[in-house]
PDB file of C-alpha atoms in Angstrom:
ATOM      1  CA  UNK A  30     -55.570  41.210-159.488  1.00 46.00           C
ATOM      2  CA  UNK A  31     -55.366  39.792-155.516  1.00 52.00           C
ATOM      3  CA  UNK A  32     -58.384  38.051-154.569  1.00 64.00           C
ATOM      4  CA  UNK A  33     -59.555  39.489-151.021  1.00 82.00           C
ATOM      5  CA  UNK A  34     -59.541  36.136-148.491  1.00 93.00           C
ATOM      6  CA  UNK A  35     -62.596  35.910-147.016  1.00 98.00           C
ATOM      7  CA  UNK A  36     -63.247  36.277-143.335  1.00 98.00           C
ATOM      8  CA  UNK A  37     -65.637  33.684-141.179  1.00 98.00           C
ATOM      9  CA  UNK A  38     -68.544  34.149-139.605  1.00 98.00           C
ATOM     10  CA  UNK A  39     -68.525  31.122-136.884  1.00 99.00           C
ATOM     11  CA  UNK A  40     -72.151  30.665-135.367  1.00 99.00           C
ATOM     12  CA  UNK A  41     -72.335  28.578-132.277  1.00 98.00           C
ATOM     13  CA  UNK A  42     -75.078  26.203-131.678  1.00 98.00           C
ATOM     14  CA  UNK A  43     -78.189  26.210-129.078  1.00 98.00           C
ATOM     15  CA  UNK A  44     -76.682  26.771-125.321  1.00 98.00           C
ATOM     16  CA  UNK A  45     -73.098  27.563-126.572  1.00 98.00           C
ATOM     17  CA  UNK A  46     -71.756  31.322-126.089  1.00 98.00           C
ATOM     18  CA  UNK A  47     -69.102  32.502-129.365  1.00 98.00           C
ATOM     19  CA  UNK A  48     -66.386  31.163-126.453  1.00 98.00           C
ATOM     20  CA  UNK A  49     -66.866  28.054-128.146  1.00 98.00           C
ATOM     21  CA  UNK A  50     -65.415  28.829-131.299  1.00 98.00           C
ATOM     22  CA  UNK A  51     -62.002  29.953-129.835  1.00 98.00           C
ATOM     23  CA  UNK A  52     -59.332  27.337-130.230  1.00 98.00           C
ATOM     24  CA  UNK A  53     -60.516  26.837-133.914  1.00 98.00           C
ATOM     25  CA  UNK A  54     -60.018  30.733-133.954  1.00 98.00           C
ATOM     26  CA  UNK A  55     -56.464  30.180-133.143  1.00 98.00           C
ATOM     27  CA  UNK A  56     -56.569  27.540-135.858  1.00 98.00           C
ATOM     28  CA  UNK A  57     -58.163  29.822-138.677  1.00 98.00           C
ATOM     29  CA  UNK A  58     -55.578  32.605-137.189  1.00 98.00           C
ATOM     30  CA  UNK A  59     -52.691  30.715-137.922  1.00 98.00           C
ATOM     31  CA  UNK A  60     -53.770  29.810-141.341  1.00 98.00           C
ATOM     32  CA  UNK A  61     -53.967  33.861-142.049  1.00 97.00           C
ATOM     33  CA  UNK A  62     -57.988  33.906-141.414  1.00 98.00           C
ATOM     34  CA  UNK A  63     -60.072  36.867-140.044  1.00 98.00           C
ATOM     35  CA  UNK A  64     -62.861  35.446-137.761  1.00 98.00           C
ATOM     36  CA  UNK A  65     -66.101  36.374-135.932  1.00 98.00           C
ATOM     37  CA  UNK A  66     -68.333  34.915-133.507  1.00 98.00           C
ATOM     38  CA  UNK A  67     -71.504  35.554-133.001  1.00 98.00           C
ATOM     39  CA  UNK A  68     -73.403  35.995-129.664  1.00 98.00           C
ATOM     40  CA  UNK A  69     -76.840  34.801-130.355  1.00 98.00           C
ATOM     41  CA  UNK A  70     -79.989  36.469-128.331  1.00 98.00           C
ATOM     42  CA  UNK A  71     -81.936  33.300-127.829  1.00 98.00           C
ATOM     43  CA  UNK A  72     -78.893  31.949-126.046  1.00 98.00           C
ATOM     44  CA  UNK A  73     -76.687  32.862-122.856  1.00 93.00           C
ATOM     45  CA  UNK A  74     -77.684  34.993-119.906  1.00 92.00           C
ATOM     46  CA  UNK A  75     -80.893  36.460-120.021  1.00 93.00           C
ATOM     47  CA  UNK A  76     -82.142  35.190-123.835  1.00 98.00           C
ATOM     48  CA  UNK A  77     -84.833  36.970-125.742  1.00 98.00           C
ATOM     49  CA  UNK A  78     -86.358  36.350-129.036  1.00 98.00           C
ATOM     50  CA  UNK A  79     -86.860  33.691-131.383  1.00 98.00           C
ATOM     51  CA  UNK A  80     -85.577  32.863-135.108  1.00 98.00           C
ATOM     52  CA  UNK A  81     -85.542  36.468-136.437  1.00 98.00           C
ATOM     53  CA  UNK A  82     -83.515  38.277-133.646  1.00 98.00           C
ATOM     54  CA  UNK A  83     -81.010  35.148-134.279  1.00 98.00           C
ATOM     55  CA  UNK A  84     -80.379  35.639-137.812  1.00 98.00           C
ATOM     56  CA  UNK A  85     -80.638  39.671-137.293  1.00 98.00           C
ATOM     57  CA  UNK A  86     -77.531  38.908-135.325  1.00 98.00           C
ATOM     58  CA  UNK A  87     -75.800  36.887-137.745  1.00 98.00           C
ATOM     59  CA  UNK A  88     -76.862  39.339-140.475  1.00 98.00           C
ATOM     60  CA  UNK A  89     -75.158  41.824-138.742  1.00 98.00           C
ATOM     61  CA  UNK A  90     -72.394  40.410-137.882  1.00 98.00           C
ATOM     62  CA  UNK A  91     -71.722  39.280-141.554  1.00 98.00           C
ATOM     63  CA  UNK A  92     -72.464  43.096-142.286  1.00 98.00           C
ATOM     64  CA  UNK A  93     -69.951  44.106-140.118  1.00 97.00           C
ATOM     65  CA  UNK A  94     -67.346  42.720-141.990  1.00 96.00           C
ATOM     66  CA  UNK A  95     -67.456  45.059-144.891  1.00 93.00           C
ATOM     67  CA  UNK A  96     -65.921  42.552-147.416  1.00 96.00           C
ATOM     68  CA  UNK A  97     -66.032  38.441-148.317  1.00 97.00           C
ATOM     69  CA  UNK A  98     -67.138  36.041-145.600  1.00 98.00           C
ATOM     70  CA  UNK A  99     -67.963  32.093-144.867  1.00 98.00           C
ATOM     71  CA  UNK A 100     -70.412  31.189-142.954  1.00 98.00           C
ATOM     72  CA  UNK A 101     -70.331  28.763-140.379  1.00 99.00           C
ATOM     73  CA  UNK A 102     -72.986  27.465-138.862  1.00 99.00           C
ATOM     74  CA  UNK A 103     -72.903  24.941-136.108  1.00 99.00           C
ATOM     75  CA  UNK A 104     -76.137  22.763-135.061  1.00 98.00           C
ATOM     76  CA  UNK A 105     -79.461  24.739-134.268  1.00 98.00           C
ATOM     77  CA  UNK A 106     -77.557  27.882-135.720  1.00 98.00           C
ATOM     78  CA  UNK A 107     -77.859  26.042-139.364  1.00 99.00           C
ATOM     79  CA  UNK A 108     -81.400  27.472-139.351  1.00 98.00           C
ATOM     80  CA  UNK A 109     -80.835  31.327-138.180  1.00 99.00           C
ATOM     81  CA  UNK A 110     -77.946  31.211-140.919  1.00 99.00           C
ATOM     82  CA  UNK A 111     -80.190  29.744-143.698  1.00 98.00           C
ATOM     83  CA  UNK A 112     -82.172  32.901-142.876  1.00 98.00           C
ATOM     84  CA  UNK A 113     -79.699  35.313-141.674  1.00 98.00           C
ATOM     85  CA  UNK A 114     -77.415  35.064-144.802  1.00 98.00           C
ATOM     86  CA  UNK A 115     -80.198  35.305-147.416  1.00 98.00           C
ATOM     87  CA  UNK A 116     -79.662  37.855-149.700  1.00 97.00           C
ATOM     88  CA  UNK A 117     -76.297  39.161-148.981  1.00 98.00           C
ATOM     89  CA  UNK A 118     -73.902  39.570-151.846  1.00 96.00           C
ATOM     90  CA  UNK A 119     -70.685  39.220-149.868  1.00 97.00           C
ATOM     91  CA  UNK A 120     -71.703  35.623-148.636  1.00 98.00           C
ATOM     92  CA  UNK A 121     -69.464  34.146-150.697  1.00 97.00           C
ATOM     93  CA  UNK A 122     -69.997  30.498-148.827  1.00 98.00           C
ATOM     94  CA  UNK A 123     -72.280  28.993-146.404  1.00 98.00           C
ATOM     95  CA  UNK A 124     -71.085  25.758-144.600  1.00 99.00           C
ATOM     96  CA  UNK A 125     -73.009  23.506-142.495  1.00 99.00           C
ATOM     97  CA  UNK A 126     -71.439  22.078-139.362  1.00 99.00           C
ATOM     98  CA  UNK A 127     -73.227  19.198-138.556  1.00 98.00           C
ATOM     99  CA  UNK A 128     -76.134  21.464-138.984  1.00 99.00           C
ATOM    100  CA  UNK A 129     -80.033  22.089-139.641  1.00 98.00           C
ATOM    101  CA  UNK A 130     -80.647  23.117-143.219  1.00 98.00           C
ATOM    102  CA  UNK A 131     -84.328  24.074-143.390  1.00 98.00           C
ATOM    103  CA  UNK A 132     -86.444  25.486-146.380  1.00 98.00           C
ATOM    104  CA  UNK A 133     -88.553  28.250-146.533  1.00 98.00           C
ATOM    105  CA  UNK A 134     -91.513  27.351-143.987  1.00 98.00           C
ATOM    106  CA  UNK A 135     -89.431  24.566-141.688  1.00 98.00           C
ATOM    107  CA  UNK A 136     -88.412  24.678-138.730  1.00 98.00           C
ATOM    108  CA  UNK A 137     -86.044  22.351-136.020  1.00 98.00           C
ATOM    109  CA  UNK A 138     -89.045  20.342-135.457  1.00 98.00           C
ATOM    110  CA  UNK A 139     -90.462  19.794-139.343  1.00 98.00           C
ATOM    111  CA  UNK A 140     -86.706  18.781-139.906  1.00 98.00           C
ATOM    112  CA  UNK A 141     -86.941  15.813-137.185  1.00 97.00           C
ATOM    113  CA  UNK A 142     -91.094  15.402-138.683  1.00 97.00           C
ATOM    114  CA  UNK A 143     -92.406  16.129-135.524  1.00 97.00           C
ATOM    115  CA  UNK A 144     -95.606  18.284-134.845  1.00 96.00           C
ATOM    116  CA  UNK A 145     -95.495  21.820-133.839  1.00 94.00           C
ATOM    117  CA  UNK A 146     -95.406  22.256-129.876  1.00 95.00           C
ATOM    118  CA  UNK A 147     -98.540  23.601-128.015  1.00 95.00           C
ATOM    119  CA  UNK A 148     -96.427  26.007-126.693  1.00 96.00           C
ATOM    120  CA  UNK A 149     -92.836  27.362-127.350  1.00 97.00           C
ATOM    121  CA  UNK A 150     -92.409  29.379-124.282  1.00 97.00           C
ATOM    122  CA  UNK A 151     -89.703  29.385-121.757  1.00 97.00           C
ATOM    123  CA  UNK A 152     -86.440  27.712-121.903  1.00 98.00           C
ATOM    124  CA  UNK A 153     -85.472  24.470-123.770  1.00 97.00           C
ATOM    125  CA  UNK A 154     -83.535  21.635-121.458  1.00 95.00           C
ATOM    126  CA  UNK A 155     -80.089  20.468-122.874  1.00 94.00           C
ATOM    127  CA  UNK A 156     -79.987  16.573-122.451  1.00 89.00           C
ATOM    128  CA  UNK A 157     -78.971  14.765-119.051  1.00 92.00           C
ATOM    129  CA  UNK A 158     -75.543  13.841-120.171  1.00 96.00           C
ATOM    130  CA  UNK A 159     -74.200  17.114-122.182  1.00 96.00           C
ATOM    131  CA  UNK A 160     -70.752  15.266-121.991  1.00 97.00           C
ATOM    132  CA  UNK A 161     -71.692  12.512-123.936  1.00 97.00           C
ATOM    133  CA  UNK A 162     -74.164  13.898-126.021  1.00 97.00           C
ATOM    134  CA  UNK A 163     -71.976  16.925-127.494  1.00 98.00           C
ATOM    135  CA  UNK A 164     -68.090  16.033-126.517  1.00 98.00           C
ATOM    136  CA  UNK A 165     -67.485  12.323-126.290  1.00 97.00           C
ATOM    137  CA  UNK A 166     -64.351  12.739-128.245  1.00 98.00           C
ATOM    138  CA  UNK A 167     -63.451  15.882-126.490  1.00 98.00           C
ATOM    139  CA  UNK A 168     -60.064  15.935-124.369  1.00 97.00           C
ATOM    140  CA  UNK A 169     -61.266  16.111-120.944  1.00 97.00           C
ATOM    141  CA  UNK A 170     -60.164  19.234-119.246  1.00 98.00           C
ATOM    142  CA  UNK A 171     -61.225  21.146-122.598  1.00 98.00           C
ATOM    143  CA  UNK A 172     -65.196  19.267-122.543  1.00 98.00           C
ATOM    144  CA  UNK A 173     -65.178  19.872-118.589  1.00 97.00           C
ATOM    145  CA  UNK A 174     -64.722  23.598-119.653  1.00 98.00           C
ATOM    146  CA  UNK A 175     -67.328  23.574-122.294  1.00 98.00           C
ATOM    147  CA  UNK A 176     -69.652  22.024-119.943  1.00 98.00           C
ATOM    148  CA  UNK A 177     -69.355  24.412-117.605  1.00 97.00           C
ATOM    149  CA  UNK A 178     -69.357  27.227-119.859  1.00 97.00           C
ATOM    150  CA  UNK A 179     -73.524  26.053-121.150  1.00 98.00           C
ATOM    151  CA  UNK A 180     -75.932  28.802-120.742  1.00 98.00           C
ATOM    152  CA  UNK A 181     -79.703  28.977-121.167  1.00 98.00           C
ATOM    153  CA  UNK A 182     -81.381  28.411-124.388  1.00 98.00           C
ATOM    154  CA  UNK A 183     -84.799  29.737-125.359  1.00 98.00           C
ATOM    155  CA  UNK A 184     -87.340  27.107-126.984  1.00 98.00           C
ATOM    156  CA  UNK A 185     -89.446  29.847-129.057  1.00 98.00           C
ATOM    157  CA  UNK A 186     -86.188  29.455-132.339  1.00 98.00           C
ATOM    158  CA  UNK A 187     -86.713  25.621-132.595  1.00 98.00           C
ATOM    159  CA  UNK A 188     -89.880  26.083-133.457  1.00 98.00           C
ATOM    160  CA  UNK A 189     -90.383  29.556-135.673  1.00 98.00           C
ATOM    161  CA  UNK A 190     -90.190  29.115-139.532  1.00 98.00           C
ATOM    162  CA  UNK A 191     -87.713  29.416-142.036  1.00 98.00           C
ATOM    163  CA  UNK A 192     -89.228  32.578-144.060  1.00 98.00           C
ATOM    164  CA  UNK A 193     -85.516  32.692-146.608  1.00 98.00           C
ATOM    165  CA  UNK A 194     -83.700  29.581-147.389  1.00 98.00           C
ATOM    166  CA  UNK A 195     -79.476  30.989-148.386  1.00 98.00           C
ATOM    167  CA  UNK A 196     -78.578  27.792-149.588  1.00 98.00           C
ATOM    168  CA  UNK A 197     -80.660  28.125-152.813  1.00 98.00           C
ATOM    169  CA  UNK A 198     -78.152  31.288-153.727  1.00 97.00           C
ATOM    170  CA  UNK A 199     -75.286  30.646-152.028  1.00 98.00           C
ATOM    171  CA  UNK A 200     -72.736  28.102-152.761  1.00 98.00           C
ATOM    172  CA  UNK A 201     -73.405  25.629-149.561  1.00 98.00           C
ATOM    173  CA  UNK A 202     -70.666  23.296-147.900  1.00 98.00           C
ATOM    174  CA  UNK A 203     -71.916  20.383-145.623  1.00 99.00           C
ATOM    175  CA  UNK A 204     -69.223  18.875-142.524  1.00 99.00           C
ATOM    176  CA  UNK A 205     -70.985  15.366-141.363  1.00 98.00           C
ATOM    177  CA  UNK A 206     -69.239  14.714-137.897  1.00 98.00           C
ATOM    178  CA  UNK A 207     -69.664  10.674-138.218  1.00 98.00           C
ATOM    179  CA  UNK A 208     -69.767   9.882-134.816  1.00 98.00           C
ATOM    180  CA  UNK A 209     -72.475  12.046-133.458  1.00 98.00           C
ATOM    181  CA  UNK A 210     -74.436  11.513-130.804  1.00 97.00           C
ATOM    182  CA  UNK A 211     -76.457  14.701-131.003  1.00 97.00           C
ATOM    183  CA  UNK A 212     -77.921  14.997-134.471  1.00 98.00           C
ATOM    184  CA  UNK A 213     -78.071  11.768-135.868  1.00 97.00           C
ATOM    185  CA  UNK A 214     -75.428  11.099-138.674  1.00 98.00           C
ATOM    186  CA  UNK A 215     -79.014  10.057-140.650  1.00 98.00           C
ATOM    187  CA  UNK A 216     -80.560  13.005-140.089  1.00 98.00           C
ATOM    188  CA  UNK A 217     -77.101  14.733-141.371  1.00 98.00           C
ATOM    189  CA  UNK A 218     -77.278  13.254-144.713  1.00 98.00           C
ATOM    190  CA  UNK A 219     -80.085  13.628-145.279  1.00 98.00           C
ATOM    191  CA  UNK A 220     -80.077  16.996-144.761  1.00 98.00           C
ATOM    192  CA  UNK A 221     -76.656  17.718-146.664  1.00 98.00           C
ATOM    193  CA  UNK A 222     -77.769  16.385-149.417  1.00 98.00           C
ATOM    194  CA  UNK A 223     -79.825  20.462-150.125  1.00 98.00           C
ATOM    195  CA  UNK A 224     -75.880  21.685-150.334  1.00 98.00           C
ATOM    196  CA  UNK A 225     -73.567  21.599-153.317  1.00 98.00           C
ATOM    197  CA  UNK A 226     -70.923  19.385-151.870  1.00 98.00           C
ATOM    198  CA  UNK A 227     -70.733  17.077-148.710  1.00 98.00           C
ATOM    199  CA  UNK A 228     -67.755  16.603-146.323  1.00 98.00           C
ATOM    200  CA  UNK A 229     -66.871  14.295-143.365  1.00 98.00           C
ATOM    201  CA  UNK A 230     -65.159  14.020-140.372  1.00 98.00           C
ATOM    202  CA  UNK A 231     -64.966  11.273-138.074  1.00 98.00           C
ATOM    203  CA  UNK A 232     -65.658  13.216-134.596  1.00 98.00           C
ATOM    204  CA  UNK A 233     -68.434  13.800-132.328  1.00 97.00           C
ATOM    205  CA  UNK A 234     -70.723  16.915-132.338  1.00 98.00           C
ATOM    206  CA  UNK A 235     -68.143  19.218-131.685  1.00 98.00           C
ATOM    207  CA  UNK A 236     -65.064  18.787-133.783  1.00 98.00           C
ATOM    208  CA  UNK A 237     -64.210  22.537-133.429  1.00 98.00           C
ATOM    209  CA  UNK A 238     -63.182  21.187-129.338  1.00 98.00           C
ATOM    210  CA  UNK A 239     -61.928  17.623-130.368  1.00 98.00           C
ATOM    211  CA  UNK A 240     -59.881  17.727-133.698  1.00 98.00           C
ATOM    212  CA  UNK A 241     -59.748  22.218-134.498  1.00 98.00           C
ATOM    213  CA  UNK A 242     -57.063  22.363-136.417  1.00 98.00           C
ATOM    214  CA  UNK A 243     -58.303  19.400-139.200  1.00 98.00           C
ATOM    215  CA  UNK A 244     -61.246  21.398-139.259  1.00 98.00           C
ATOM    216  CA  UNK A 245     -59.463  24.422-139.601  1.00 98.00           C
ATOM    217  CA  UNK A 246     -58.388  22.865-142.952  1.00 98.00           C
ATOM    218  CA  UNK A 247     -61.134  21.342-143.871  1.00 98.00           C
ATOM    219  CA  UNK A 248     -62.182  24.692-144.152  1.00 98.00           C
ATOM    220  CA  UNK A 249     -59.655  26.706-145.827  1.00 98.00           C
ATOM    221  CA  UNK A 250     -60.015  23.756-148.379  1.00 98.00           C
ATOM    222  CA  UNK A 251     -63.719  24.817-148.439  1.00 98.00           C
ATOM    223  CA  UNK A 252     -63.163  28.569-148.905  1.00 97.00           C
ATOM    224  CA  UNK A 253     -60.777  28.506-151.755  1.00 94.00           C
ATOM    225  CA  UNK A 254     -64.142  26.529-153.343  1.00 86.00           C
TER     226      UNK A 254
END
């Protein structure tokens, strides 16, 4: 009996559009993997929501797929993922790329132990220096184009709560990037240490722009478990 090869599910992060995701597409394509990006309502042109409408999205998505599937969840998407993938028997993986992993009732800001915000409202600023903080081992002309390509991101998802946690039923993968300047590599561990096994990779927060086709690898390795 042929074992169907699952497909991914690729999440982007806060302020990234599923444009992100392509040259690792190209990557996973070559190596004879479907994939799927999501377009997450709290981010892009004209957001709306918060936490649920996020992981609706990635629920559907997954949904869509009618057959195995990996999850992969980059940065803030970690926590509509956790939610999103909950309860869905063809999840047959969940991997976190350098990514939140909250429990039932956390949130972003629980996760970095700070206090709820008076007021999640309006749109969340990306840092002064995207370049640095998110490509810094980027090749140049490809970060430029991910720079440019940032949309708005919604503030009201960092703060909702977790209500399902996946990773407590689904086998859960963890990618530390090593040389992060976005989510501390601290704040990584720590945090990778609620998945069954933990894996590195020496890049900055983006490895799917600086080094796609070891990550491409990295997770074929993690899908045939």
């Amino acid at each position: 009996m042929t074992v169907q090869r699952p497909a991914f599910v690729l999440v982007p992060g806060a302020w990234h559009l599923p444009s992100t995701w392509d040259l690792l597409r190209g990557e996973l394509d070559a190596l004879d993997y479907a994939s799927r990006a999501v377009k997450l309502p709290t981010t892009g042109p004209d957001p709306r929501g918060g936490l649920r409408e996020d992981a609706e999205a990635i629920r559907a998505a997954i949904e869509a797929i009618g057959g195995p599937v990996v999850v992969v969840a980059h940065s803030y998407a970690g926590i509509p993922a956790t939610e999103g993938a909950a309860g869905l028997p063809d999840v047959r993986r969940l991997v976190y790329l350098a990514a939140y992993v909250p429990d039932v009732d956390e949130s972003m800001y629980t996760l970095h132990g700070a206090p709820a915000p008076d007021s999640a409202e309006g749109l969340f600023p990306i840092g002064s220096d995207p370049r640095a903080q998110l490509y810094a081992d980027v090749p140049e002309p490809v970060a430029d184009l991910a720079v440019s390509r940032l949309v708005d991101q919604l503030h009201q998802p960092f703060a909702d709560r977790v209500t399902r946690a996946a990773w407590h039923t689904v086998p859960s993968a963890y990618i530390v990037t090593e040389q992060d300047a976005s989510l501390p590599v601290e704040l990584q561990e720590q945090m990778a240490s609620r998945a069954k096994t933990t894996y590195r990779i020496p890049t900055s927060h983006s490895p799917f722009l600086s080094r796609p086709a070891e990550l491409a690898a990295l997770l074929d390795e993690i899908a045939k478990g």
